GROMACS .gro file of C-alpha atoms in nm:
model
  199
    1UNK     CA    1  11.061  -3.971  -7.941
    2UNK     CA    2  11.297  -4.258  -8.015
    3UNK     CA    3  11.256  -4.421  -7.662
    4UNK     CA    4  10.898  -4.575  -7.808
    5UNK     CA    5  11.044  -4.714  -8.133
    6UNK     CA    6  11.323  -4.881  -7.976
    7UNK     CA    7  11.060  -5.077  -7.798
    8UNK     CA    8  10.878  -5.162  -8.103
    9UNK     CA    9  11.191  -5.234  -8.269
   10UNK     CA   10  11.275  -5.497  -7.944
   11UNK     CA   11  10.926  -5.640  -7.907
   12UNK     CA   12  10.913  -5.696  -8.329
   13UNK     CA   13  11.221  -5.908  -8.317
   14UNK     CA   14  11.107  -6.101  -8.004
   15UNK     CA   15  10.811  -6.018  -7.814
   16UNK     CA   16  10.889  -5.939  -7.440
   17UNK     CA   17  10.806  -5.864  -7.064
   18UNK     CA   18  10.912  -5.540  -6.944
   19UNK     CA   19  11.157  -5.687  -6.702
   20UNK     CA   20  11.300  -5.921  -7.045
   21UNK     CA   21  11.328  -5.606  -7.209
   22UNK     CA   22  11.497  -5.388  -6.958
   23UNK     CA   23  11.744  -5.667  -7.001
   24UNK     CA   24  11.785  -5.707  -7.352
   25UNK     CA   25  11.835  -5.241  -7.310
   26UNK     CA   26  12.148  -5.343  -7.063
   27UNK     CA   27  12.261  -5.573  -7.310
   28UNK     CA   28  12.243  -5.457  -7.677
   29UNK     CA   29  12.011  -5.178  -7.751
   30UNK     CA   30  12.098  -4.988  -7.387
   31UNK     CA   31  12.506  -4.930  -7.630
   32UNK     CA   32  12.308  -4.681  -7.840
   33UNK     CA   33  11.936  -4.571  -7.696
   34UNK     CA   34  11.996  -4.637  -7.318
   35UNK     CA   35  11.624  -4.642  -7.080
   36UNK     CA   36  11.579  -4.707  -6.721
   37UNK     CA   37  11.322  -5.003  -6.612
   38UNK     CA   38  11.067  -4.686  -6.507
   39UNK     CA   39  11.108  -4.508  -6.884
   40UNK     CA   40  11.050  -4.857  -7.036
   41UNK     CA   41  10.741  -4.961  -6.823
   42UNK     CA   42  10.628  -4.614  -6.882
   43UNK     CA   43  10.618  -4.650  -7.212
   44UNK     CA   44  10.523  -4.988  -7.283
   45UNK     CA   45  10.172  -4.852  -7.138
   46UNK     CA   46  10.176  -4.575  -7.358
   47UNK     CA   47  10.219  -4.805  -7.664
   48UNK     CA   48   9.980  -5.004  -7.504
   49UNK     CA   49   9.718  -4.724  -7.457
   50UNK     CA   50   9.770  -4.594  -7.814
   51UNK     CA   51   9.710  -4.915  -7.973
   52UNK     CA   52  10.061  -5.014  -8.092
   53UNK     CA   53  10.114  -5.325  -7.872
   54UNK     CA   54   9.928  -5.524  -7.692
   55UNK     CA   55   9.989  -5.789  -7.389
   56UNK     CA   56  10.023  -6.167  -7.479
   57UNK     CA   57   9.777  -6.429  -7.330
   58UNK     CA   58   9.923  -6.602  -7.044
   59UNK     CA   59  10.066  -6.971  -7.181
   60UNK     CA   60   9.970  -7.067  -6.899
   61UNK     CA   61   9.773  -6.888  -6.585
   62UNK     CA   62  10.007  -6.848  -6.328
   63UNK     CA   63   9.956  -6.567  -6.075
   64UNK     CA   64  10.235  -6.284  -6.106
   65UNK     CA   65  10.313  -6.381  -6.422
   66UNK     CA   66  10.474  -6.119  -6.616
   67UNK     CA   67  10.273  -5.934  -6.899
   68UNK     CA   68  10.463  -6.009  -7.250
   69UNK     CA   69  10.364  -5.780  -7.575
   70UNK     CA   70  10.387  -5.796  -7.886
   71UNK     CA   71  10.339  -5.520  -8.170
   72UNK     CA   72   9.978  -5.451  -8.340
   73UNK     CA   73  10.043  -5.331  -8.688
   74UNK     CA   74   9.980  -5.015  -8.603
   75UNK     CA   75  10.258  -5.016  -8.414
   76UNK     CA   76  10.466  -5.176  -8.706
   77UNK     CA   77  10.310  -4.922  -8.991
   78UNK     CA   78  10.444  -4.595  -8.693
   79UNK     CA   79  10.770  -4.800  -8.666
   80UNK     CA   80  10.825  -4.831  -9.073
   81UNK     CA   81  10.712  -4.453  -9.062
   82UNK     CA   82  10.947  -4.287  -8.817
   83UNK     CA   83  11.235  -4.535  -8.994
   84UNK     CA   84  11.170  -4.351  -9.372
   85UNK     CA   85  11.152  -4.043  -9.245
   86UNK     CA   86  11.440  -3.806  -9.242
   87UNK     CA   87  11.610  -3.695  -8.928
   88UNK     CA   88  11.917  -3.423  -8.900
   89UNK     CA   89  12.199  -3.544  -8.715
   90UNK     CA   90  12.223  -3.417  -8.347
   91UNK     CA   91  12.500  -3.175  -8.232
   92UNK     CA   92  12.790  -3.297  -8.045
   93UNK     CA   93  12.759  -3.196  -7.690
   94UNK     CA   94  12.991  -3.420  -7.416
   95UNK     CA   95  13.082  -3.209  -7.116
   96UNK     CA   96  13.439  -3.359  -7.144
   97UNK     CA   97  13.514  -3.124  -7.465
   98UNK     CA   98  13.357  -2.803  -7.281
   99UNK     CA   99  13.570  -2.903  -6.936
  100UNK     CA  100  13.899  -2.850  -7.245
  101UNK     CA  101  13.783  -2.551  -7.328
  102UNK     CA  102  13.755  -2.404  -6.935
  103UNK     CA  103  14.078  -2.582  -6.907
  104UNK     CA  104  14.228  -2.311  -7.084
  105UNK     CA  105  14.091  -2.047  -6.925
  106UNK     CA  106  14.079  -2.177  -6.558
  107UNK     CA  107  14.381  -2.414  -6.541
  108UNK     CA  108  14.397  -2.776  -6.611
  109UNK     CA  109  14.401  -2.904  -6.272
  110UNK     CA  110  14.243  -3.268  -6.228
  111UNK     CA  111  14.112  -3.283  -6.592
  112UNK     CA  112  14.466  -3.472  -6.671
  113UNK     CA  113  14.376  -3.787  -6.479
  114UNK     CA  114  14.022  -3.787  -6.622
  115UNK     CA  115  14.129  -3.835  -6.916
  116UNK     CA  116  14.331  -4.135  -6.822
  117UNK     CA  117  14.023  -4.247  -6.694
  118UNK     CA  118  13.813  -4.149  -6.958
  119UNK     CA  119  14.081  -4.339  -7.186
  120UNK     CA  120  13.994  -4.690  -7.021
  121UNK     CA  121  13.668  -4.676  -7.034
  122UNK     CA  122  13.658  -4.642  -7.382
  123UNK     CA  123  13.937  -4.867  -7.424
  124UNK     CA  124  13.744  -5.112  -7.220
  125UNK     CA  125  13.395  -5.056  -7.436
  126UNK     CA  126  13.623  -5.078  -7.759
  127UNK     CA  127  13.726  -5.454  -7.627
  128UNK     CA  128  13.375  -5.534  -7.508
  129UNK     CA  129  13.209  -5.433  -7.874
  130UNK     CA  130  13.521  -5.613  -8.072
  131UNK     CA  131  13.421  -5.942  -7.828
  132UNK     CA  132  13.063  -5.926  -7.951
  133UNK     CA  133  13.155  -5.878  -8.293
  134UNK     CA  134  13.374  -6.176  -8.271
  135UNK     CA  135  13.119  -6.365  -8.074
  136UNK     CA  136  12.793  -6.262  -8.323
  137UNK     CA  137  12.944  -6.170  -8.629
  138UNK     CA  138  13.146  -6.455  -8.761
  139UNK     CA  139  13.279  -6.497  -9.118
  140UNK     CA  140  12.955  -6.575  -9.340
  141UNK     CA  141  12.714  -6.490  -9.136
  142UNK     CA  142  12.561  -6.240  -9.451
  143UNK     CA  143  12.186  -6.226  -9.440
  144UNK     CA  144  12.076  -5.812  -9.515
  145UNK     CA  145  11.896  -5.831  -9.113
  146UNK     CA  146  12.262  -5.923  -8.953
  147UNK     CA  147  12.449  -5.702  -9.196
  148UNK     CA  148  12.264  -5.416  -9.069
  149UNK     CA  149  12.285  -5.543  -8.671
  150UNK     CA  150  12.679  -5.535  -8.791
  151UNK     CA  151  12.645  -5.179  -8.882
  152UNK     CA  152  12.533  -5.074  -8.577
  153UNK     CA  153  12.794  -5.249  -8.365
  154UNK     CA  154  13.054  -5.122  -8.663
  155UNK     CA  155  12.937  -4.764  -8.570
  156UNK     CA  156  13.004  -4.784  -8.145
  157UNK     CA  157  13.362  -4.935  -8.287
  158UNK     CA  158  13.439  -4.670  -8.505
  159UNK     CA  159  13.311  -4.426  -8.234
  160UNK     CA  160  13.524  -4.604  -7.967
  161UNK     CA  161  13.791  -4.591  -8.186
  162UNK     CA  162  13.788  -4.248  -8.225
  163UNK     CA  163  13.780  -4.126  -7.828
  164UNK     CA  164  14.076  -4.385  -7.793
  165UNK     CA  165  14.247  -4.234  -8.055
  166UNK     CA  166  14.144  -3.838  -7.977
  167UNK     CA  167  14.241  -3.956  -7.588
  168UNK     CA  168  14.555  -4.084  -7.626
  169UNK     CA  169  14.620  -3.780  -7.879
  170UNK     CA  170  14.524  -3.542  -7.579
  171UNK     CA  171  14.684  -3.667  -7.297
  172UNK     CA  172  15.015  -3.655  -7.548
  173UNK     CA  173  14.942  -3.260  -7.556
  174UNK     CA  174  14.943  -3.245  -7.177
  175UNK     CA  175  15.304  -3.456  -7.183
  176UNK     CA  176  15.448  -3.162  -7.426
  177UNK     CA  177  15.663  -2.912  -7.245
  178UNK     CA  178  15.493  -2.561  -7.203
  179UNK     CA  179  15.662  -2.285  -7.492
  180UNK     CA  180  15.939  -2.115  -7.303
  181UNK     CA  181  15.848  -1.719  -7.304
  182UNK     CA  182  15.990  -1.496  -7.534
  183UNK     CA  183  16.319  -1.367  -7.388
  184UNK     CA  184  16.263  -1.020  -7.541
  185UNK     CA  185  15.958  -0.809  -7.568
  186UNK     CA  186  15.861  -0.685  -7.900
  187UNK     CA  187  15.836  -0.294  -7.926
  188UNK     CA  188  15.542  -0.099  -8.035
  189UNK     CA  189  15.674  -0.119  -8.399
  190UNK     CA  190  15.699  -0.519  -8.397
  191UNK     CA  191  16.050  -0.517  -8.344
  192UNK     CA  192  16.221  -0.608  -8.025
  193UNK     CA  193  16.442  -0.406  -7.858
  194UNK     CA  194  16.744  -0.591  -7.949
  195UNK     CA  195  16.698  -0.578  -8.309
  196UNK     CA  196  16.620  -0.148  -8.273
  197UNK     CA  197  16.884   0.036  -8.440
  198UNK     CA  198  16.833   0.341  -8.183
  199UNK     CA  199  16.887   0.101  -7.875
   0.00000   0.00000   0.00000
């Protein structure tokens, strides 16, 4: 359901063509709610049918124009709704963490030089976020809309901070030597045979 109020939150802060808005998904909101250019035409004639946007007049006629919207305040009043309301958070589920856990079972053959790979991509996404914080955040720039923008961007930092960190930590467990095996075998009692009195 949050697919339809990303849209509304994209067309309030600048109303939009499909095609500008598939654009402004790859660039900003695509790092946290990503949406192919099918899901968002899809639902741009949803909102449209339900009465929550509705296309712009033409500036000026031009034939293939694209259609630009804008939000009806219906569309703003379902928006402010679905913002107040209270949502759980979701349940981690990344494949990489269940691919550890088979590890264990089924050997960890290939899943070392994922993680390397894994590790710079994040790494990478960790650069690109600090860049746009650099680049769109500077010193002073304090009204209560671009603190909250900063939040966002703060949280895919933190978050990219974390997998670098968790990475880097894992690929250190794979460097470790594997525990040499016991060199005797404890008896039934708990003792091993060396330490048995009767031996």
């Amino acid at each position: 359901m949050s697919l339809p109020h990303a849209i509304l939150t994209a067309l309030l802060e600048k109303p939009s063509s499909g095609l500008e808005l598939t654009r402004r998904f790859d660039k900003s909101i695509g790092y946290f709610w990503s949406a192919t250019h099918q899901q968002i035409y899809r639902e741009l004639g949803k909102l449209e049918t339900g009465g929550f946007i509705r296309a712009l007049a033409p500036r000026q006629p031009v034939r293939g124009q694209k259609k630009r919207y804008e939000v009806l305040p219906a569309g703003r009043a379902e928006l402010a709704r679905w913002t107040a309301a209270s949502q759980d958070p979701r349940p981690l589920r990344d494949p990489l963490l269940l691919r550890l856990r088979a590890a264990a079972v089924v050997g960890t053959e290939g899943i070392e030089a994922d993680l390397r790979r894994h590790l710079d991509l994040h790494r990478e996404q960790l650069a690109e976020y600090e860049e746009i914080q650099e680049r769109d955040f500077p010193p002073g720039k304090d009204a209560p809309a671009d603190r909250l923008q900063h939040l966002v961007l703060r949280a895919g930092i933190d978050l990219e901070t974390f997998w670098t960190g968790w990475l880097t930590r894992a690929l250190e467990e794979f460097e470790r030597p594997a525990a040499e095996p016991s060199a005797s075998k404890p008896s039934a009692s708990g003792s091993s045979a060396a330490e048995d009195p009767a031996s």
